[in-house]
Structures are given as structure tokens and as C-alpha cells.
């Protein structure tokens, strides 16, 4: 199957600083990348959808100025958490997607996640 | 609107018992896809199965089996002879097939399965 990597796998930062998380599709071209956030013992919540070369589409309630998403190529998307606060501490998961066959549908491959702790 | 309901928040079983995780979904699409993912303590999502809406055949993969019933909008997951390594959070998800958010997944809240030795 296709592989998506995330870097870093975990990060601790101080309140007020910015953190960048990278999401790479290693062996396929991801026409779309999705960013999810997961708080402890909760489900995954979609933050934004990004298509290569265009602006990301954010879900309602997600601050686009705080969570900057760049999808500059078909294999790389980045999420920057600006001016991070303790309430931004969470598990961030990206996925890369591509259109499969009719029977397969849209294929989406998840990265291993990045655990962000803001102190 | 798309919605996935996993009514069971936590399930505990003893090793070798069979366990069924329930999943009920809502969608207006006639073509859609359903998924099950496993999330162990490490956090990485493990893909288990994808099922499209026009294939209602049940599927078995080793100790895992899935029962898809469009009539009741359910896609239940059964683990036979459970093992301690099956302990994880299991998510059911639904994906869209059209529009600007093609491919986005709607996740259920997840079911924490604990298998005791």
C-alpha cells in the first residue's frame, strides 16, 4: 500500500511559538491531503482539506490564520500551528488521497500522526 | 448529512471471546464507502477494510468479519476468538463520493476494545 510519513512524530513547544508539521506521500502523488486533529479519547476531526497548488478549505470552527496549511507539491503538505497555546496540544494526523477505481473509490492513506504538546 | 454512530464507547471481553462492534451510518448518497480502522495505543491508524455501497457481501479475513446491511444502514465488525493484541480503539468511517470534499472521511466516535488475558 501507499505510504504517508509525518515529521516530527512528536514535538514539545512553548506557548506563543510556532510549530510546523510535515506530511509526505512517499510513493504516490496525493492530489488531496487532509489534516485531522484528535484529542485524547475522542474521534478524529477534520480540520482542513488541501489540494495541490490551491488554498486549503477549512472546516467550520477551525481558525485558518492559526493553522496554516501549505500544499506546495503533490507529495508534501505542511501544517503550521502559529502562536501555539496549551489548548492546541493534540494528536495531528494527515492523510494523502487519490482517486481509485469505481469499486475502490477514493483511496486515503494516513500518516502515523504527530503528537504536539504546548507548555 | 453524513453521520456515523458507534454506540458502544467501551467493550471489555476476556481472551477467546467473540466480540461485535456496531456501526450505523447515515448518508443521502447512493454511492458511498465504509471503512473500519484500528488505532492501537501508538496512535497510528491501521486500515482494516473498505466496502462500497453496491457490494453487500459479507467479508471474512482471518478472525475478522464484517456484516454490511444497507437495509439497516449498518456495517458491523466481529472479532472471533479475541486476543490481547486486539485491544485498541476501533473507528468506523464513511466517505463521500462527490463534490469539493471528495474523499473526506466522517468518523464515528470510536469503540475502545479491551481484551483481558
PDB file of N, CA and C in Angstrom, chain A residues 34 36 38 42-44 46 49 59 91 93 99 101-108 110-112 115, chain B residues 33 35 37 39 41-45 50 52 54 91 96 100-105 107-110:
ATOM      1  N   UNK A  34      -5.487  15.723   3.674  1.00  0.00           N
ATOM      2  CA  UNK A  34      -6.411  16.063   4.741  1.00  0.00           C
ATOM      3  C   UNK A  34      -5.637  16.159   6.055  1.00  0.00           C
ATOM      4  N   UNK A  36      -6.276  16.111  10.173  1.00  0.00           N
ATOM      5  CA  UNK A  36      -7.204  15.799  11.237  1.00  0.00           C
ATOM      6  C   UNK A  36      -6.564  16.125  12.583  1.00  0.00           C
ATOM      7  N   UNK A  38      -7.010  15.066  16.773  1.00  0.00           N
ATOM      8  CA  UNK A  38      -7.637  14.116  17.672  1.00  0.00           C
ATOM      9  C   UNK A  38      -7.227  14.426  19.096  1.00  0.00           C
ATOM     10  N   UNK A  42     -10.998  10.882  22.008  1.00  0.00           N
ATOM     11  CA  UNK A  42     -12.019  11.393  21.105  1.00  0.00           C
ATOM     12  C   UNK A  42     -11.747  10.923  19.688  1.00  0.00           C
ATOM     13  N   UNK A  43     -12.687  11.231  18.830  1.00  0.00           N
ATOM     14  CA  UNK A  43     -12.566  10.803  17.445  1.00  0.00           C
ATOM     15  C   UNK A  43     -11.697  11.775  16.657  1.00  0.00           C
ATOM     16  N   UNK A  44     -11.445  11.423  15.431  1.00  0.00           N
ATOM     17  CA  UNK A  44     -10.690  12.309  14.547  1.00  0.00           C
ATOM     18  C   UNK A  44     -11.634  13.361  13.982  1.00  0.00           C
ATOM     19  N   UNK A  46     -11.875  16.411  11.201  1.00  0.00           N
ATOM     20  CA  UNK A  46     -11.233  17.014  10.051  1.00  0.00           C
ATOM     21  C   UNK A  46     -11.030  18.502  10.282  1.00  0.00           C
ATOM     22  N   UNK A  49      -9.000  20.526   4.264  1.00  0.00           N
ATOM     23  CA  UNK A  49      -8.705  19.751   3.064  1.00  0.00           C
ATOM     24  C   UNK A  49      -7.886  20.628   2.140  1.00  0.00           C
ATOM     25  N   UNK A  59     -12.555  23.520   7.857  1.00  0.00           N
ATOM     26  CA  UNK A  59     -13.844  23.163   8.442  1.00  0.00           C
ATOM     27  C   UNK A  59     -14.302  24.295   9.352  1.00  0.00           C
ATOM     28  N   UNK A  91      -3.195  15.425  18.983  1.00  0.00           N
ATOM     29  CA  UNK A  91      -2.578  14.495  18.047  1.00  0.00           C
ATOM     30  C   UNK A  91      -3.040  14.914  16.661  1.00  0.00           C
ATOM     31  N   UNK A  93      -3.061  14.305  12.626  1.00  0.00           N
ATOM     32  CA  UNK A  93      -2.878  13.231  11.657  1.00  0.00           C
ATOM     33  C   UNK A  93      -3.176  13.762  10.265  1.00  0.00           C
ATOM     34  N   UNK A  99      -7.688   9.359  -6.328  1.00  0.00           N
ATOM     35  CA  UNK A  99      -8.874   8.702  -6.847  1.00  0.00           C
ATOM     36  C   UNK A  99      -8.524   7.308  -7.321  1.00  0.00           C
ATOM     37  N   UNK A 101     -10.235   3.259  -8.407  1.00  0.00           N
ATOM     38  CA  UNK A 101     -11.237   2.755  -9.341  1.00  0.00           C
ATOM     39  C   UNK A 101     -12.629   2.933  -8.743  1.00  0.00           C
ATOM     40  N   UNK A 102     -13.631   2.680  -9.563  1.00  0.00           N
ATOM     41  CA  UNK A 102     -15.004   2.824  -9.094  1.00  0.00           C
ATOM     42  C   UNK A 102     -15.274   1.908  -7.905  1.00  0.00           C
ATOM     43  N   UNK A 103     -14.731   0.718  -7.963  1.00  0.00           N
ATOM     44  CA  UNK A 103     -15.007  -0.225  -6.894  1.00  0.00           C
ATOM     45  C   UNK A 103     -14.205   0.073  -5.634  1.00  0.00           C
ATOM     46  N   UNK A 104     -13.109   0.735  -5.815  1.00  0.00           N
ATOM     47  CA  UNK A 104     -12.259   1.074  -4.669  1.00  0.00           C
ATOM     48  C   UNK A 104     -12.645   2.424  -4.107  1.00  0.00           C
ATOM     49  N   UNK A 105     -12.999   3.325  -5.004  1.00  0.00           N
ATOM     50  CA  UNK A 105     -13.356   4.649  -4.544  1.00  0.00           C
ATOM     51  C   UNK A 105     -12.137   5.490  -4.269  1.00  0.00           C
ATOM     52  N   UNK A 106     -12.341   6.482  -3.480  1.00  0.00           N
ATOM     53  CA  UNK A 106     -11.254   7.393  -3.166  1.00  0.00           C
ATOM     54  C   UNK A 106     -10.368   6.742  -2.127  1.00  0.00           C
ATOM     55  N   UNK A 107      -9.097   6.624  -2.450  1.00  0.00           N
ATOM     56  CA  UNK A 107      -8.156   5.975  -1.538  1.00  0.00           C
ATOM     57  C   UNK A 107      -7.481   7.023  -0.665  1.00  0.00           C
ATOM     58  N   UNK A 108      -7.438   6.736   0.599  1.00  0.00           N
ATOM     59  CA  UNK A 108      -6.835   7.685   1.530  1.00  0.00           C
ATOM     60  C   UNK A 108      -5.874   6.922   2.437  1.00  0.00           C
ATOM     61  N   UNK A 110      -3.166   7.208   5.664  1.00  0.00           N
ATOM     62  CA  UNK A 110      -2.891   8.028   6.834  1.00  0.00           C
ATOM     63  C   UNK A 110      -1.428   8.001   7.234  1.00  0.00           C
ATOM     64  N   UNK A 111      -0.966   9.149   7.695  1.00  0.00           N
ATOM     65  CA  UNK A 111       0.347   9.224   8.304  1.00  0.00           C
ATOM     66  C   UNK A 111       0.283   8.702   9.727  1.00  0.00           C
ATOM     67  N   UNK A 112       1.424   8.550  10.359  1.00  0.00           N
ATOM     68  CA  UNK A 112       1.465   7.984  11.718  1.00  0.00           C
ATOM     69  C   UNK A 112       1.073   8.970  12.804  1.00  0.00           C
ATOM     70  N   UNK A 115       2.320  14.103  17.699  1.00  0.00           N
ATOM     71  CA  UNK A 115       1.784  14.485  18.999  1.00  0.00           C
ATOM     72  C   UNK A 115       2.403  15.822  19.408  1.00  0.00           C
TER      73      UNK A 115
ATOM     74  N   UNK B  33     -18.700   4.815   0.594  1.00  0.00           N
ATOM     75  CA  UNK B  33     -17.746   3.802   1.021  1.00  0.00           C
ATOM     76  C   UNK B  33     -17.673   3.792   2.541  1.00  0.00           C
ATOM     77  N   UNK B  35     -15.626   2.197   6.017  1.00  0.00           N
ATOM     78  CA  UNK B  35     -14.300   1.754   6.443  1.00  0.00           C
ATOM     79  C   UNK B  35     -14.321   1.359   7.918  1.00  0.00           C
ATOM     80  N   UNK B  37     -11.162   1.202  10.874  1.00  0.00           N
ATOM     81  CA  UNK B  37      -9.756   1.416  11.208  1.00  0.00           C
ATOM     82  C   UNK B  37      -9.521   0.980  12.647  1.00  0.00           C
ATOM     83  N   UNK B  39      -6.952   1.692  15.885  1.00  0.00           N
ATOM     84  CA  UNK B  39      -5.963   2.624  16.400  1.00  0.00           C
ATOM     85  C   UNK B  39      -5.401   2.083  17.705  1.00  0.00           C
ATOM     86  N   UNK B  41      -2.548   1.852  20.878  1.00  0.00           N
ATOM     87  CA  UNK B  41      -2.036   2.943  21.731  1.00  0.00           C
ATOM     88  C   UNK B  41      -0.986   3.822  21.061  1.00  0.00           C
ATOM     89  N   UNK B  42      -0.279   3.309  20.094  1.00  0.00           N
ATOM     90  CA  UNK B  42       0.734   4.120  19.404  1.00  0.00           C
ATOM     91  C   UNK B  42       0.105   5.282  18.639  1.00  0.00           C
ATOM     92  N   UNK B  43      -1.161   5.151  18.302  1.00  0.00           N
ATOM     93  CA  UNK B  43      -1.874   6.237  17.649  1.00  0.00           C
ATOM     94  C   UNK B  43      -2.028   6.098  16.145  1.00  0.00           C
ATOM     95  N   UNK B  44      -1.190   5.294  15.530  1.00  0.00           N
ATOM     96  CA  UNK B  44      -1.258   5.188  14.076  1.00  0.00           C
ATOM     97  C   UNK B  44      -2.501   4.414  13.653  1.00  0.00           C
ATOM     98  N   UNK B  45      -3.227   4.960  12.716  1.00  0.00           N
ATOM     99  CA  UNK B  45      -4.427   4.296  12.216  1.00  0.00           C
ATOM    100  C   UNK B  45      -4.037   3.126  11.315  1.00  0.00           C
ATOM    101  N   UNK B  50     -12.344  -1.669   3.495  1.00  0.00           N
ATOM    102  CA  UNK B  50     -13.143  -0.697   2.747  1.00  0.00           C
ATOM    103  C   UNK B  50     -14.254  -1.466   2.046  1.00  0.00           C
ATOM    104  N   UNK B  52     -17.706  -0.791  -0.562  1.00  0.00           N
ATOM    105  CA  UNK B  52     -18.513   0.183  -1.293  1.00  0.00           C
ATOM    106  C   UNK B  52     -19.992  -0.160  -1.151  1.00  0.00           C
ATOM    107  N   UNK B  54     -22.400  -0.672  -3.145  1.00  0.00           N
ATOM    108  CA  UNK B  54     -23.108  -1.624  -4.004  1.00  0.00           C
ATOM    109  C   UNK B  54     -22.580  -3.041  -3.863  1.00  0.00           C
ATOM    110  N   UNK B  91     -12.437   2.475  14.827  1.00  0.00           N
ATOM    111  CA  UNK B  91     -13.258   3.515  14.238  1.00  0.00           C
ATOM    112  C   UNK B  91     -13.941   3.009  12.984  1.00  0.00           C
ATOM    113  N   UNK B  96     -17.477  10.309   1.329  1.00  0.00           N
ATOM    114  CA  UNK B  96     -18.295  10.856   0.260  1.00  0.00           C
ATOM    115  C   UNK B  96     -17.705  10.463  -1.084  1.00  0.00           C
ATOM    116  N   UNK B 100     -16.787  18.997  -3.691  1.00  0.00           N
ATOM    117  CA  UNK B 100     -15.476  19.589  -3.436  1.00  0.00           C
ATOM    118  C   UNK B 100     -14.744  18.889  -2.308  1.00  0.00           C
ATOM    119  N   UNK B 101     -15.459  18.132  -1.502  1.00  0.00           N
ATOM    120  CA  UNK B 101     -14.780  17.459  -0.391  1.00  0.00           C
ATOM    121  C   UNK B 101     -14.720  15.971  -0.648  1.00  0.00           C
ATOM    122  N   UNK B 102     -14.519  15.634  -1.906  1.00  0.00           N
ATOM    123  CA  UNK B 102     -14.385  14.232  -2.289  1.00  0.00           C
ATOM    124  C   UNK B 102     -13.359  13.539  -1.434  1.00  0.00           C
ATOM    125  N   UNK B 103     -13.766  12.415  -0.877  1.00  0.00           N
ATOM    126  CA  UNK B 103     -12.822  11.612  -0.135  1.00  0.00           C
ATOM    127  C   UNK B 103     -12.760  11.900   1.351  1.00  0.00           C
ATOM    128  N   UNK B 104     -13.361  12.958   1.815  1.00  0.00           N
ATOM    129  CA  UNK B 104     -13.251  13.218   3.251  1.00  0.00           C
ATOM    130  C   UNK B 104     -13.970  12.129   4.011  1.00  0.00           C
ATOM    131  N   UNK B 105     -13.431  11.795   5.138  1.00  0.00           N
ATOM    132  CA  UNK B 105     -13.988  10.729   5.963  1.00  0.00           C
ATOM    133  C   UNK B 105     -14.752  11.296   7.147  1.00  0.00           C
ATOM    134  N   UNK B 107     -15.868  10.132  10.684  1.00  0.00           N
ATOM    135  CA  UNK B 107     -15.558   9.079  11.643  1.00  0.00           C
ATOM    136  C   UNK B 107     -16.627   8.982  12.726  1.00  0.00           C
ATOM    137  N   UNK B 108     -16.846   7.755  13.183  1.00  0.00           N
ATOM    138  CA  UNK B 108     -17.622   7.574  14.394  1.00  0.00           C
ATOM    139  C   UNK B 108     -16.765   7.951  15.592  1.00  0.00           C
ATOM    140  N   UNK B 109     -17.336   7.919  16.762  1.00  0.00           N
ATOM    141  CA  UNK B 109     -16.600   8.323  17.960  1.00  0.00           C
ATOM    142  C   UNK B 109     -15.595   7.280  18.404  1.00  0.00           C
ATOM    143  N   UNK B 110     -15.700   6.079  17.860  1.00  0.00           N
ATOM    144  CA  UNK B 110     -14.754   5.023  18.207  1.00  0.00           C
ATOM    145  C   UNK B 110     -15.249   4.154  19.354  1.00  0.00           C
TER     146      UNK B 110
END
